Amino acid sequence: MTPWIRPLLCLLLGVVVWPTSVISQECSFNEEDGEVTTCDLVMDAAPFHRSSWRAGRGSTYLWQGGPKTDAQGSTTGGYGMANVADMAGKEAWMTTRPGESTGPEGRCISFSFSMGQLGVDFLEVLLVSYDNENPEEALSNSSIPLHYRLTTLWRRRQTTSGLWEAAQITYSTQEQHSIAFSASPDPHFIKYRGFVAVDDIAFNVGPCENECLFDKDLCDWKNTNDEDDFDWSLGWSSDKLGTGPAKDQASSIDPRITTGGYAYIDSAAPRLSGDIARLVSEVLQPREQPFCLKFWVNMHGGGLGSLRYRRPWLNSRTLGEKTQLDFWYLCQQTVASDQESQVVFEASVGLTGAGDISLDSFRVTDGPCPSQPVGTSRSWGDCTFRAGTCKWYIPARSPYDCSFLSRVAGTHYDPPGHTESWYHFTDMYMKFDLNCYTIQPRESAAMVSPELKLTEASCLSFWVFMFTNVATQIHVGALKVVLVYGERNETVWRLQNQQHSHWHYAQVLLPVSPDPVQVAIVGVQGPKVTGMIGVDDITVFPSSQCPVLPSSASVEKQDCTFDHNFCLWKVEGESAGRVTTDTWHLPTDNRVLKDHTFNADGGGFVYLFSFRSKKESRITSPKIDGNSAYCLTFWFSEIYEDEDAKLSIFRVRDGEDDEEVVWSVKQKHLTDPPVSDQRAEWRYAQVLLEPQSSEYELVVEGKVYDSSWALDDITFIPDRDNCKLIPAKDKDDEDTEDD
Ligand SMILES: *[C@@H]1O[C@H](CO)[C@@H](O)[C@H](O)[C@H]1NC(C)=O
Ligand SMILES: *[C@@H]1O[C@H](CO)[C@@H](O)[C@H](O)[C@H]1NC(C)=O
């Protein structure tokens, strides 16, 4: 049936279907007569046996859920919304009215979306292809069975925390179809509420910006005449046995899609071995955030040359040689660029007539992505953990029942991995198992990179999941990124005791290092809890713009939680690493105090004690940058009554002998000083450190006669306002300066 006959036929049947109705459909869920309109969208999903979406708006979010504003930031503006409470455990759909083939130019769907709360698992955009002759009729008449097939065009799993993000999808189909926005409830959190909202939906003819399906032409890609020998061609199916693809990428992955073309190099005569063809993208605009180039490559043939991908200022990468099978594989590469860029594909002929190389489905998505296939990038760290641990060394599995660190898939008690895909597969990720009974509090395990030379500043990005299912347990454990330089370790990122019920994005700058370094991602066991710390989708990309995320994972090199060591602090009088209990030390068995970091027994803080003899001991910080103001915060505790006990902090400027007291307490001046050997409590302390003209060191000095001081979680917070002195200075305390 030709498209011209269909509207006529439909008119005769009394149902008006304009064949291109899906093309110009736009919906911003605006208000009309006090109601949020849903345009031409189908809100009743009963014919598909799905639950339904409805109209929502920010001003009623407390009543029926949804984000607090629409995508334009207005509290009165509307949006389409799926609410977990309405889903009855089923997917919820909002669909477009059935429309005809997209034609070879395809469509770009753009929309804004927002997801929030625990109850929702993911949002998908599905292509619903109808097998009914007249889908409109079948949708409106329940006695006519509805037949359709589904293809996932786009999927998003993690929450946007109620904020709005933009998305776009290019697709093409020959068939009568609808587009469905599908929200799925999360079976892990059935008691909770959750929502998915969509706004500003627009369909435009042609591919989205920077995307190309090669179904009609090369979109904005250009064949160059610049230092190459021939041009890329467009194809639909290879006519040579043994080389080139049988189908384009989308149809080969999903046999229900029957159409589409691709770009390829035709290696037939007159091509000679070594001939080169270059295909150049349109100019990609600079973006503030890193983005991901995704495309699919087919290298089928017995006589392949190579396919290289490059951007002007980067060395080229060889994407593949001689894979020989008729198989489309996904290639992806992160780009962080504050300048305009172009992508160049350069294919060379191996053996004349037997080396067609093909390219399809080019798209650009927000955020970094681990480079694929493994080994095509300079990156040493990229890993999805789907097939292995890439170049990360993992400790051997323990011979006991549990391993603290291992590669796992989601189960009914572990969350699924983070890796995004249009297709269903078993995702895997790295898990630090906090249930592992053989592991003591503060014990750690690490996944470690090969030894590297960091010749350019780069950004290490990954996704973290940290949770315990004991809701009241705020102490979970810690995850940190440590740079291991031979004898010296420096923590550059540390997240501890933070509960997440979703994967969260994390990143940290890896500075240029003249010395060889290994990067370690270290999990630290907290107290005994049921829970896990997950790590997935590591991507390392060149960039000097890489602020620490989440910001709560920021660390200064002089911070220390004293889990196992003094970090970069030194104990005065310590020689050759020998520390005695006469000085500040790390207790291994302390029955009066749990550590402050994890509230766990067995040490994990610094300790100085004496029994009827005068003791004095100091620890000294590493050199501290004088340019920055810091709010120095820490926790301390005093145990047993002691007239003479005193704890002080001095500043020693570079090259000067003067010691400036910046903070000091005497036990006898504390409110509620200790009276007996009752269980001790941690007290919070803070003091503002003004900027200095030079680098300086801080010294923590403890004095005891018949008692103890304990100290934990020294943290330097840069540039914090409102850093008042705690405990406040007591007037009677003035005499402390001179003893
Ligand atoms: C619904 O479809 C059935 C079966 O084709 C038909 O008999 C009936 O008349 C239809 N109803 C309407 C309201 O069109
Ligand atoms: C540095 O970190 C690595 C990896 O976690 C660890 O094996 C090593 O013992 C640490 N070295 C020092 C000196 O702390």
JSON list of N, CA and C in Angstrom, two decimals, residues 327 370-375 382-392 394 406-409 417 419 425-430 535-538:
[
{"chain": "A", "resi": 327, "resn": "PHE", "atom": "N", "xyz": [30.76, -8.33, 11.34]},
{"chain": "A", "resi": 327, "resn": "PHE", "atom": "CA", "xyz": [30.29, -8.01, 12.68]},
{"chain": "A", "resi": 327, "resn": "PHE", "atom": "C", "xyz": [30.44, -6.51, 12.88]},
{"chain": "A", "resi": 370, "resn": "PRO", "atom": "N", "xyz": [33.95, 4.98, 28.61]},
{"chain": "A", "resi": 370, "resn": "PRO", "atom": "CA", "xyz": [35.20, 4.22, 28.49]},
{"chain": "A", "resi": 370, "resn": "PRO", "atom": "C", "xyz": [35.47, 3.91, 27.02]},
{"chain": "A", "resi": 371, "resn": "SER", "atom": "N", "xyz": [36.71, 4.11, 26.56]},
{"chain": "A", "resi": 371, "resn": "SER", "atom": "CA", "xyz": [36.98, 3.91, 25.14]},
{"chain": "A", "resi": 371, "resn": "SER", "atom": "C", "xyz": [36.80, 2.44, 24.76]},
{"chain": "A", "resi": 372, "resn": "GLN", "atom": "N", "xyz": [36.26, 2.26, 23.58]},
{"chain": "A", "resi": 372, "resn": "GLN", "atom": "CA", "xyz": [36.00, 0.93, 23.03]},
{"chain": "A", "resi": 372, "resn": "GLN", "atom": "C", "xyz": [36.45, 0.97, 21.58]},
{"chain": "A", "resi": 373, "resn": "PRO", "atom": "N", "xyz": [36.88, -0.13, 20.96]},
{"chain": "A", "resi": 373, "resn": "PRO", "atom": "CA", "xyz": [37.24, -1.35, 21.66]},
{"chain": "A", "resi": 373, "resn": "PRO", "atom": "C", "xyz": [38.49, -1.14, 22.51]},
{"chain": "A", "resi": 374, "resn": "VAL", "atom": "N", "xyz": [38.67, -2.01, 23.48]},
{"chain": "A", "resi": 374, "resn": "VAL", "atom": "CA", "xyz": [39.80, -1.91, 24.39]},
{"chain": "A", "resi": 374, "resn": "VAL", "atom": "C", "xyz": [41.09, -1.90, 23.57]},
{"chain": "A", "resi": 375, "resn": "GLY", "atom": "N", "xyz": [42.00, -1.00, 23.91]},
{"chain": "A", "resi": 375, "resn": "GLY", "atom": "CA", "xyz": [43.29, -0.98, 23.24]},
{"chain": "A", "resi": 375, "resn": "GLY", "atom": "C", "xyz": [43.38, 0.00, 22.08]},
{"chain": "A", "resi": 382, "resn": "ASP", "atom": "N", "xyz": [40.71, 2.97, 30.96]},
{"chain": "A", "resi": 382, "resn": "ASP", "atom": "CA", "xyz": [39.31, 2.80, 30.60]},
{"chain": "A", "resi": 382, "resn": "ASP", "atom": "C", "xyz": [38.85, 1.37, 30.80]},
{"chain": "A", "resi": 383, "resn": "CYS", "atom": "N", "xyz": [37.68, 1.21, 31.40]},
{"chain": "A", "resi": 383, "resn": "CYS", "atom": "CA", "xyz": [37.17, -0.15, 31.60]},
{"chain": "A", "resi": 383, "resn": "CYS", "atom": "C", "xyz": [35.67, -0.12, 31.91]},
{"chain": "A", "resi": 384, "resn": "THR", "atom": "N", "xyz": [34.91, -0.98, 31.23]},
{"chain": "A", "resi": 384, "resn": "THR", "atom": "CA", "xyz": [33.49, -1.15, 31.57]},
{"chain": "A", "resi": 384, "resn": "THR", "atom": "C", "xyz": [33.31, -2.37, 32.49]},
{"chain": "A", "resi": 385, "resn": "PHE", "atom": "N", "xyz": [34.35, -3.17, 32.63]},
{"chain": "A", "resi": 385, "resn": "PHE", "atom": "CA", "xyz": [34.33, -4.40, 33.45]},
{"chain": "A", "resi": 385, "resn": "PHE", "atom": "C", "xyz": [33.34, -5.43, 32.91]},
{"chain": "A", "resi": 386, "resn": "ARG", "atom": "N", "xyz": [32.91, -5.25, 31.66]},
{"chain": "A", "resi": 386, "resn": "ARG", "atom": "CA", "xyz": [31.99, -6.24, 31.09]},
{"chain": "A", "resi": 386, "resn": "ARG", "atom": "C", "xyz": [32.70, -7.55, 30.82]},
{"chain": "A", "resi": 387, "resn": "ALA", "atom": "N", "xyz": [33.92, -7.45, 30.28]},
{"chain": "A", "resi": 387, "resn": "ALA", "atom": "CA", "xyz": [34.60, -8.67, 29.84]},
{"chain": "A", "resi": 387, "resn": "ALA", "atom": "C", "xyz": [35.81, -9.00, 30.72]},
{"chain": "A", "resi": 388, "resn": "GLY", "atom": "N", "xyz": [36.18, -8.13, 31.63]},
{"chain": "A", "resi": 388, "resn": "GLY", "atom": "CA", "xyz": [37.38, -8.38, 32.43]},
{"chain": "A", "resi": 388, "resn": "GLY", "atom": "C", "xyz": [37.71, -7.12, 33.18]},
{"chain": "A", "resi": 389, "resn": "THR", "atom": "N", "xyz": [38.94, -7.04, 33.70]},
{"chain": "A", "resi": 389, "resn": "THR", "atom": "CA", "xyz": [39.29, -5.86, 34.48]},
{"chain": "A", "resi": 389, "resn": "THR", "atom": "C", "xyz": [40.27, -4.97, 33.71]},
{"chain": "A", "resi": 390, "resn": "CYS", "atom": "N", "xyz": [40.40, -5.19, 32.39]},
{"chain": "A", "resi": 390, "resn": "CYS", "atom": "CA", "xyz": [41.24, -4.35, 31.53]},
{"chain": "A", "resi": 390, "resn": "CYS", "atom": "C", "xyz": [42.65, -4.34, 32.09]},
{"chain": "A", "resi": 391, "resn": "LYS", "atom": "N", "xyz": [43.25, -3.17, 32.30]},
{"chain": "A", "resi": 391, "resn": "LYS", "atom": "CA", "xyz": [44.64, -3.16, 32.78]},
{"chain": "A", "resi": 391, "resn": "LYS", "atom": "C", "xyz": [44.72, -3.02, 34.30]},
{"chain": "A", "resi": 392, "resn": "TRP", "atom": "N", "xyz": [43.59, -3.08, 34.99]},
{"chain": "A", "resi": 392, "resn": "TRP", "atom": "CA", "xyz": [43.61, -2.93, 36.44]},
{"chain": "A", "resi": 392, "resn": "TRP", "atom": "C", "xyz": [43.98, -4.26, 37.09]},
{"chain": "A", "resi": 394, "resn": "ILE", "atom": "N", "xyz": [43.91, -6.77, 40.08]},
{"chain": "A", "resi": 394, "resn": "ILE", "atom": "CA", "xyz": [43.00, -7.04, 41.18]},
{"chain": "A", "resi": 394, "resn": "ILE", "atom": "C", "xyz": [43.66, -8.12, 42.02]},
{"chain": "A", "resi": 406, "resn": "SER", "atom": "N", "xyz": [35.92, -8.00, 44.11]},
{"chain": "A", "resi": 406, "resn": "SER", "atom": "CA", "xyz": [35.78, -8.89, 42.97]},
{"chain": "A", "resi": 406, "resn": "SER", "atom": "C", "xyz": [34.86, -8.28, 41.92]},
{"chain": "A", "resi": 407, "resn": "ARG", "atom": "N", "xyz": [34.86, -8.90, 40.73]},
{"chain": "A", "resi": 407, "resn": "ARG", "atom": "CA", "xyz": [34.01, -8.41, 39.64]},
{"chain": "A", "resi": 407, "resn": "ARG", "atom": "C", "xyz": [32.70, -9.17, 39.70]},
{"chain": "A", "resi": 408, "resn": "VAL", "atom": "N", "xyz": [31.60, -8.46, 39.75]},
{"chain": "A", "resi": 408, "resn": "VAL", "atom": "CA", "xyz": [30.30, -9.10, 39.96]},
{"chain": "A", "resi": 408, "resn": "VAL", "atom": "C", "xyz": [29.27, -8.56, 38.97]},
{"chain": "A", "resi": 409, "resn": "ALA", "atom": "N", "xyz": [28.15, -9.28, 38.85]},
{"chain": "A", "resi": 409, "resn": "ALA", "atom": "CA", "xyz": [26.97, -8.78, 38.14]},
{"chain": "A", "resi": 409, "resn": "ALA", "atom": "C", "xyz": [25.91, -8.46, 39.20]},
{"chain": "A", "resi": 417, "resn": "GLY", "atom": "N", "xyz": [24.95, -3.10, 37.28]},
{"chain": "A", "resi": 417, "resn": "GLY", "atom": "CA", "xyz": [26.08, -2.21, 36.97]},
{"chain": "A", "resi": 417, "resn": "GLY", "atom": "C", "xyz": [25.61, -0.92, 36.32]},
{"chain": "A", "resi": 419, "resn": "THR", "atom": "N", "xyz": [26.97, 0.46, 33.31]},
{"chain": "A", "resi": 419, "resn": "THR", "atom": "CA", "xyz": [27.24, 0.61, 31.88]},
{"chain": "A", "resi": 419, "resn": "THR", "atom": "C", "xyz": [25.95, 0.81, 31.08]},
{"chain": "A", "resi": 425, "resn": "PHE", "atom": "N", "xyz": [22.21, -6.82, 28.23]},
{"chain": "A", "resi": 425, "resn": "PHE", "atom": "CA", "xyz": [23.33, -7.75, 28.41]},
{"chain": "A", "resi": 425, "resn": "PHE", "atom": "C", "xyz": [23.61, -7.80, 29.89]},
{"chain": "A", "resi": 426, "resn": "THR", "atom": "N", "xyz": [24.42, -8.77, 30.31]},
{"chain": "A", "resi": 426, "resn": "THR", "atom": "CA", "xyz": [24.78, -8.85, 31.73]},
{"chain": "A", "resi": 426, "resn": "THR", "atom": "C", "xyz": [25.91, -7.88, 31.99]},
{"chain": "A", "resi": 427, "resn": "ASP", "atom": "N", "xyz": [25.63, -6.85, 32.75]},
{"chain": "A", "resi": 427, "resn": "ASP", "atom": "CA", "xyz": [26.66, -5.87, 33.06]},
{"chain": "A", "resi": 427, "resn": "ASP", "atom": "C", "xyz": [27.43, -6.33, 34.29]},
{"chain": "A", "resi": 428, "resn": "MET", "atom": "N", "xyz": [28.70, -6.01, 34.33]},
{"chain": "A", "resi": 428, "resn": "MET", "atom": "CA", "xyz": [29.49, -6.35, 35.50]},
{"chain": "A", "resi": 428, "resn": "MET", "atom": "C", "xyz": [30.23, -5.12, 35.97]},
{"chain": "A", "resi": 429, "resn": "TYR", "atom": "N", "xyz": [30.64, -5.15, 37.23]},
{"chain": "A", "resi": 429, "resn": "TYR", "atom": "CA", "xyz": [31.36, -4.01, 37.80]},
{"chain": "A", "resi": 429, "resn": "TYR", "atom": "C", "xyz": [32.21, -4.52, 38.95]},
{"chain": "A", "resi": 430, "resn": "MET", "atom": "N", "xyz": [33.03, -3.64, 39.54]},
{"chain": "A", "resi": 430, "resn": "MET", "atom": "CA", "xyz": [33.88, -4.03, 40.66]},
{"chain": "A", "resi": 430, "resn": "MET", "atom": "C", "xyz": [33.15, -3.72, 41.96]},
{"chain": "A", "resi": 535, "resn": "VAL", "atom": "N", "xyz": [32.24, 0.13, 41.88]},
{"chain": "A", "resi": 535, "resn": "VAL", "atom": "CA", "xyz": [32.96, 1.03, 40.96]},
{"chain": "A", "resi": 535, "resn": "VAL", "atom": "C", "xyz": [32.72, 0.51, 39.55]},
{"chain": "A", "resi": 536, "resn": "ASP", "atom": "N", "xyz": [32.35, 1.39, 38.62]},
{"chain": "A", "resi": 536, "resn": "ASP", "atom": "CA", "xyz": [32.10, 0.95, 37.24]},
{"chain": "A", "resi": 536, "resn": "ASP", "atom": "C", "xyz": [32.50, 2.05, 36.26]},
{"chain": "A", "resi": 537, "resn": "ASP", "atom": "N", "xyz": [32.69, 1.63, 35.01]},
{"chain": "A", "resi": 537, "resn": "ASP", "atom": "CA", "xyz": [32.88, 2.56, 33.88]},
{"chain": "A", "resi": 537, "resn": "ASP", "atom": "C", "xyz": [33.94, 3.62, 34.13]},
{"chain": "A", "resi": 538, "resn": "ILE", "atom": "N", "xyz": [35.17, 3.16, 34.28]},
{"chain": "A", "resi": 538, "resn": "ILE", "atom": "CA", "xyz": [36.29, 4.08, 34.46]},
{"chain": "A", "resi": 538, "resn": "ILE", "atom": "C", "xyz": [36.68, 4.64, 33.09]}
]
